[in-house]
C-alpha atoms as a printed R data frame, in Angstrom:
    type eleno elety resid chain resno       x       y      z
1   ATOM     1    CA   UNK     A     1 -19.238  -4.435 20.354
2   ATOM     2    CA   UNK     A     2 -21.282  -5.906 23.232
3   ATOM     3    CA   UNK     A     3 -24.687  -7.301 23.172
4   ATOM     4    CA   UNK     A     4 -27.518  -4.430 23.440
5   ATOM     5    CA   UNK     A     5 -30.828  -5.001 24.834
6   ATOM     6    CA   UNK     A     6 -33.559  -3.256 22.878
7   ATOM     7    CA   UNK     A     7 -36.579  -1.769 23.144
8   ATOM     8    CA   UNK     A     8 -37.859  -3.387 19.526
9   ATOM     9    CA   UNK     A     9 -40.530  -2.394 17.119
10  ATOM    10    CA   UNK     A    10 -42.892  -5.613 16.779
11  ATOM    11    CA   UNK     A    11 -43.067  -7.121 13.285
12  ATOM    12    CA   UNK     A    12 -46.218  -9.240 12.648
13  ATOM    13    CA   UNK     A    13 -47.968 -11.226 10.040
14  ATOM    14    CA   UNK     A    14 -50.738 -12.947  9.300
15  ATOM    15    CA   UNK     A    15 -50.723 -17.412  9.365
16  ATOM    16    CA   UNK     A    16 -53.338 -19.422  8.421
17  ATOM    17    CA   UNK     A    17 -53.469 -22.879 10.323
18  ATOM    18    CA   UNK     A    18 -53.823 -25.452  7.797
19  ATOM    19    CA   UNK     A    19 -54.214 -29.385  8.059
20  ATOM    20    CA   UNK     A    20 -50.359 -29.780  7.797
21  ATOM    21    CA   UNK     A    21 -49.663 -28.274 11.217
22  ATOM    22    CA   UNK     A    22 -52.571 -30.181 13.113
23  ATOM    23    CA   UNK     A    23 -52.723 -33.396 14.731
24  ATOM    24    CA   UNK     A    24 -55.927 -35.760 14.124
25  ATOM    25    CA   UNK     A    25 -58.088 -34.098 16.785
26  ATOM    26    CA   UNK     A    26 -57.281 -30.641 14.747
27  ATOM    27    CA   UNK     A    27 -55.420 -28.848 16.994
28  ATOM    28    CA   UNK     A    28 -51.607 -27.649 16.187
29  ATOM    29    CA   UNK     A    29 -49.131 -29.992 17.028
30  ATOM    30    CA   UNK     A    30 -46.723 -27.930 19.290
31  ATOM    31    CA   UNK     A    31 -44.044 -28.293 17.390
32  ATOM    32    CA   UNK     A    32 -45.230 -26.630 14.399
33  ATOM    33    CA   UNK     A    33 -45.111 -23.662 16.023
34  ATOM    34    CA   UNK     A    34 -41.590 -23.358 15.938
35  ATOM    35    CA   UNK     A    35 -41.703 -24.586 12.228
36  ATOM    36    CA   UNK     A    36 -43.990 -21.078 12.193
37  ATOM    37    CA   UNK     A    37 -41.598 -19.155 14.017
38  ATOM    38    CA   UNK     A    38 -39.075 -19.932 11.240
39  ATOM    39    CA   UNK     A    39 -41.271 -18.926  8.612
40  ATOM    40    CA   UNK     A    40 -41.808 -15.975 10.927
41  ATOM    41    CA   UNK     A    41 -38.272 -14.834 10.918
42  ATOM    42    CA   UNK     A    42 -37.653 -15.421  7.225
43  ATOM    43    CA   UNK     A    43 -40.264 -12.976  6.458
44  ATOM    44    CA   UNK     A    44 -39.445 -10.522  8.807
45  ATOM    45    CA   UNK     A    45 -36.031 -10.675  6.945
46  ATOM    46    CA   UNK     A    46 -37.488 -10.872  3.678
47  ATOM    47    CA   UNK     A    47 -40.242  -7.982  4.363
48  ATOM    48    CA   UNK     A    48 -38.830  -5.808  7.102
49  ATOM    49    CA   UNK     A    49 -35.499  -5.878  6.882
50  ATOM    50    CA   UNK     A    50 -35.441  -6.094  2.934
51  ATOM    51    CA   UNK     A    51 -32.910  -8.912  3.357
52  ATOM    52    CA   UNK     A    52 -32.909 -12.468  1.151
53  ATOM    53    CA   UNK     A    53 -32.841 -15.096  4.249
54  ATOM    54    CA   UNK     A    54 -32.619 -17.334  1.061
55  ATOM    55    CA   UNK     A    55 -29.474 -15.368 -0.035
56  ATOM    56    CA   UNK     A    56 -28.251 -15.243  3.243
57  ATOM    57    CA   UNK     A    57 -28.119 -19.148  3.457
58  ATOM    58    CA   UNK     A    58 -27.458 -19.868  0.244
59  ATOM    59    CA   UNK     A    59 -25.269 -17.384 -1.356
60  ATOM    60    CA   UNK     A    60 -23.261 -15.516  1.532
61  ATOM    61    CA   UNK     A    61 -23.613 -19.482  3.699
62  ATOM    62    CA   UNK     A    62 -24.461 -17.713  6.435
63  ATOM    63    CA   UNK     A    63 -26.556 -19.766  8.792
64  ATOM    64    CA   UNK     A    64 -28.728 -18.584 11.741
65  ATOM    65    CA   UNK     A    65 -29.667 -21.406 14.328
66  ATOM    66    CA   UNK     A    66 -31.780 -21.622 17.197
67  ATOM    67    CA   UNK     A    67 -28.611 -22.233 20.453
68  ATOM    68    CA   UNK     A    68 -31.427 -21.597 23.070
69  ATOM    69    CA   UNK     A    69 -34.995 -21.602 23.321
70  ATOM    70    CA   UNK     A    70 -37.936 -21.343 25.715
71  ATOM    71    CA   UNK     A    71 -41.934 -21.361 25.144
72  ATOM    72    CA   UNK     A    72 -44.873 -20.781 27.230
73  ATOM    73    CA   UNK     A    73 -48.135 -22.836 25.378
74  ATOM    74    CA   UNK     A    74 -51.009 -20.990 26.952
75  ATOM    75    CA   UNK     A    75 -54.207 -22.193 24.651
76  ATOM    76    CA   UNK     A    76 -54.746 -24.245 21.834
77  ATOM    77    CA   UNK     A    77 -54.777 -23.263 17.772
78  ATOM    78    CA   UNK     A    78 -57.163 -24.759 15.596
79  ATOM    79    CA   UNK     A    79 -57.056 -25.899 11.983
80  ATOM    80    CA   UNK     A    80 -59.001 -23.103 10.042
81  ATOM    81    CA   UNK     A    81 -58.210 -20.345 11.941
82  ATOM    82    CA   UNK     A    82 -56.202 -17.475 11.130
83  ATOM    83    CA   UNK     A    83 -53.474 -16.433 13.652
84  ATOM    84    CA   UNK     A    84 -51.321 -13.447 14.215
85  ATOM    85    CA   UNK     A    85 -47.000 -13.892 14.660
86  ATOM    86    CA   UNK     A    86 -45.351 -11.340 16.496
87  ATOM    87    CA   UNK     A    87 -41.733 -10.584 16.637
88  ATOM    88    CA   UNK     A    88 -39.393  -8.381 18.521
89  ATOM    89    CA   UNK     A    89 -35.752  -8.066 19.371
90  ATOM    90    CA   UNK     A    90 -34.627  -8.456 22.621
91  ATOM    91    CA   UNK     A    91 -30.866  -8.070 22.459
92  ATOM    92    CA   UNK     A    92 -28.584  -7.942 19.405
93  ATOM    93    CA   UNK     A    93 -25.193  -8.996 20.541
94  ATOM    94    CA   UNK     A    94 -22.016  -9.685 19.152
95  ATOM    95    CA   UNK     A    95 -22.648 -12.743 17.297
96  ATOM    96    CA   UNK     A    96 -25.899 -13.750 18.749
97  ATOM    97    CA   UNK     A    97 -29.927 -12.194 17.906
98  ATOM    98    CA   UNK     A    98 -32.152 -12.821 20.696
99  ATOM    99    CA   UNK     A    99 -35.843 -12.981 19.555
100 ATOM   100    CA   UNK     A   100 -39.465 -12.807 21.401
101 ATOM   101    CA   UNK     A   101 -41.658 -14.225 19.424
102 ATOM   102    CA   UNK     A   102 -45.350 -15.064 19.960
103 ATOM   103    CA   UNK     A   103 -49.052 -16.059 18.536
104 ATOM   104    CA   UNK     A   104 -52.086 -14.592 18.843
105 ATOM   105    CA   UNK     A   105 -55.339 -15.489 18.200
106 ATOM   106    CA   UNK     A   106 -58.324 -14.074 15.772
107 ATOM   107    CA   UNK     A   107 -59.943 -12.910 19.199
108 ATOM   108    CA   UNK     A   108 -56.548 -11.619 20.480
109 ATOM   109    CA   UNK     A   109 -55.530 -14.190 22.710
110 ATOM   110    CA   UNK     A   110 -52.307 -15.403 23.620
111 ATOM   111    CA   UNK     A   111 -51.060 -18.774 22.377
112 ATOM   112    CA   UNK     A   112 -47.863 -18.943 22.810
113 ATOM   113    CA   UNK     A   113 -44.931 -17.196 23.453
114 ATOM   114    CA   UNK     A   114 -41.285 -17.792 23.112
115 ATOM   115    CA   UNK     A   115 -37.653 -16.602 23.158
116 ATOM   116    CA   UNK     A   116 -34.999 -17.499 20.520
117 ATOM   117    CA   UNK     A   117 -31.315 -17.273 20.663
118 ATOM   118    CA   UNK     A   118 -30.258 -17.242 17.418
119 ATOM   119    CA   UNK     A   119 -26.104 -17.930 16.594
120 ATOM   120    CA   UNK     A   120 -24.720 -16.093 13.026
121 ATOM   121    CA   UNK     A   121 -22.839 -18.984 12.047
122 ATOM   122    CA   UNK     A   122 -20.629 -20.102  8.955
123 ATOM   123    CA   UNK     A   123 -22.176 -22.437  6.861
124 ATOM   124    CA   UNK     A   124 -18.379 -23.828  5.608
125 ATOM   125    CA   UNK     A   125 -17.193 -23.917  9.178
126 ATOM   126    CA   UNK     A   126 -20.435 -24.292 11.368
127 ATOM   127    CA   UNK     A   127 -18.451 -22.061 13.551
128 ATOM   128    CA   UNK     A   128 -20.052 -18.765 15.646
129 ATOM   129    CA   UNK     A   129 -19.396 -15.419 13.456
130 ATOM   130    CA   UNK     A   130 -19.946 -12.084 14.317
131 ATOM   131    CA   UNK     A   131 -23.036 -10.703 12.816
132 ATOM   132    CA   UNK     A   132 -22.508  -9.741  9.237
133 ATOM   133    CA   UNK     A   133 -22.252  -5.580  8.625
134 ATOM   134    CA   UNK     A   134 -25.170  -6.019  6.553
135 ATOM   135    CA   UNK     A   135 -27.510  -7.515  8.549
136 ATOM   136    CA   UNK     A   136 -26.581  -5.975 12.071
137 ATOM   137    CA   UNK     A   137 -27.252  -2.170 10.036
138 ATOM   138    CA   UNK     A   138 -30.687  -3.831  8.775
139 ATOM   139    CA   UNK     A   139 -31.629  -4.335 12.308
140 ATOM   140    CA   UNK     A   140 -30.306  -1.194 14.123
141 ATOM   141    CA   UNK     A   141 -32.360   0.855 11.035
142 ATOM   142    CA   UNK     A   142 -35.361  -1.055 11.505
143 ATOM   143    CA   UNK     A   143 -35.289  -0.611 15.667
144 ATOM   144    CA   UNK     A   144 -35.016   2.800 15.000
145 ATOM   145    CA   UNK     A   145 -37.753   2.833 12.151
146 ATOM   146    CA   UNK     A   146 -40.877   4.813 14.037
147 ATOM   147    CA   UNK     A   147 -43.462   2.480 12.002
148 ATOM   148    CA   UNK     A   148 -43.787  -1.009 13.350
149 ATOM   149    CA   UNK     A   149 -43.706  -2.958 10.047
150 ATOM   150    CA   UNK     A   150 -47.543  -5.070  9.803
151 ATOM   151    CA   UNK     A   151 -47.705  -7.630  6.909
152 ATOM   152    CA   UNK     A   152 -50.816  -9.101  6.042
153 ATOM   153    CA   UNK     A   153 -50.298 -12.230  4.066
């Protein structure tokens, strides 16, 4: 199978910015956003695939880590604000899940954006593995799903 670019459905949920993702002058730390963006795809798992990222991990030791990654900060996040995480597919390959993902603000605007490569990998070997049946299937039926999955947390 080769990779397939897609035309994705956008998955999004609701984040409050707490204290814990701020530095001292309130405004989120840019790394925490990809701490988000982790949560982000471990609900969209959990939610819209109707997949256990924990069971994924822990039971089948499948990992699923970032090999490549680019982001585009265009305005600041503040502690106390509620924020919207967006997430599409951009290409399912073989082995490898690339992801745009982005946040939004309460007014709608654009914080940052960013695109994931994501590896399937063994957890025994920490070698690249193709994507399990399982999990590719959850993804083709959910691109083809004609309701964009919202989840309001």
């Amino acid at each position: 199978m080769s990779e397939v670019p897609m035309a994705s459905e956008r998955f999004v949920t609701q984040v409050p910015i707490r204290f814990a993702h701020c530095d001292p002058a309130g405004i989120i730390f840019f790394p925490q956003y990809l701490v988000l963006f982790n949560g982000l795809v471990e609900d969209w798992f959990n939610n819209a695939l109707g997949l256990s990222y924990a069971d994924m991990v822990q039971k089948d030791r499948v990992g699923l880590p970032i090999v490549h990654l680019e982001c585009d900060f265009r305005a600041v996040t503040r502690m106390g604000e509620t924020v919207a995480l967006g997430l599409s597919v951009a290409k399912l390959g073989n082995r490898s899940l690339t992801l745009e993902v982005d946040c939004t603000g309460p007014e709608g605007q654009l914080r940052v954006t960013a695109q994931k490569v994501l590896v399937f990998t063994s957890l025994q070997t920490h070698q690249a593995i193709s994507a399990p049946p399982a999990i590719r299937r959850a993804i083709e039926r959910w691109l083809s799903s004609s309701n964009p999955t919202e989840n309001r947390s």
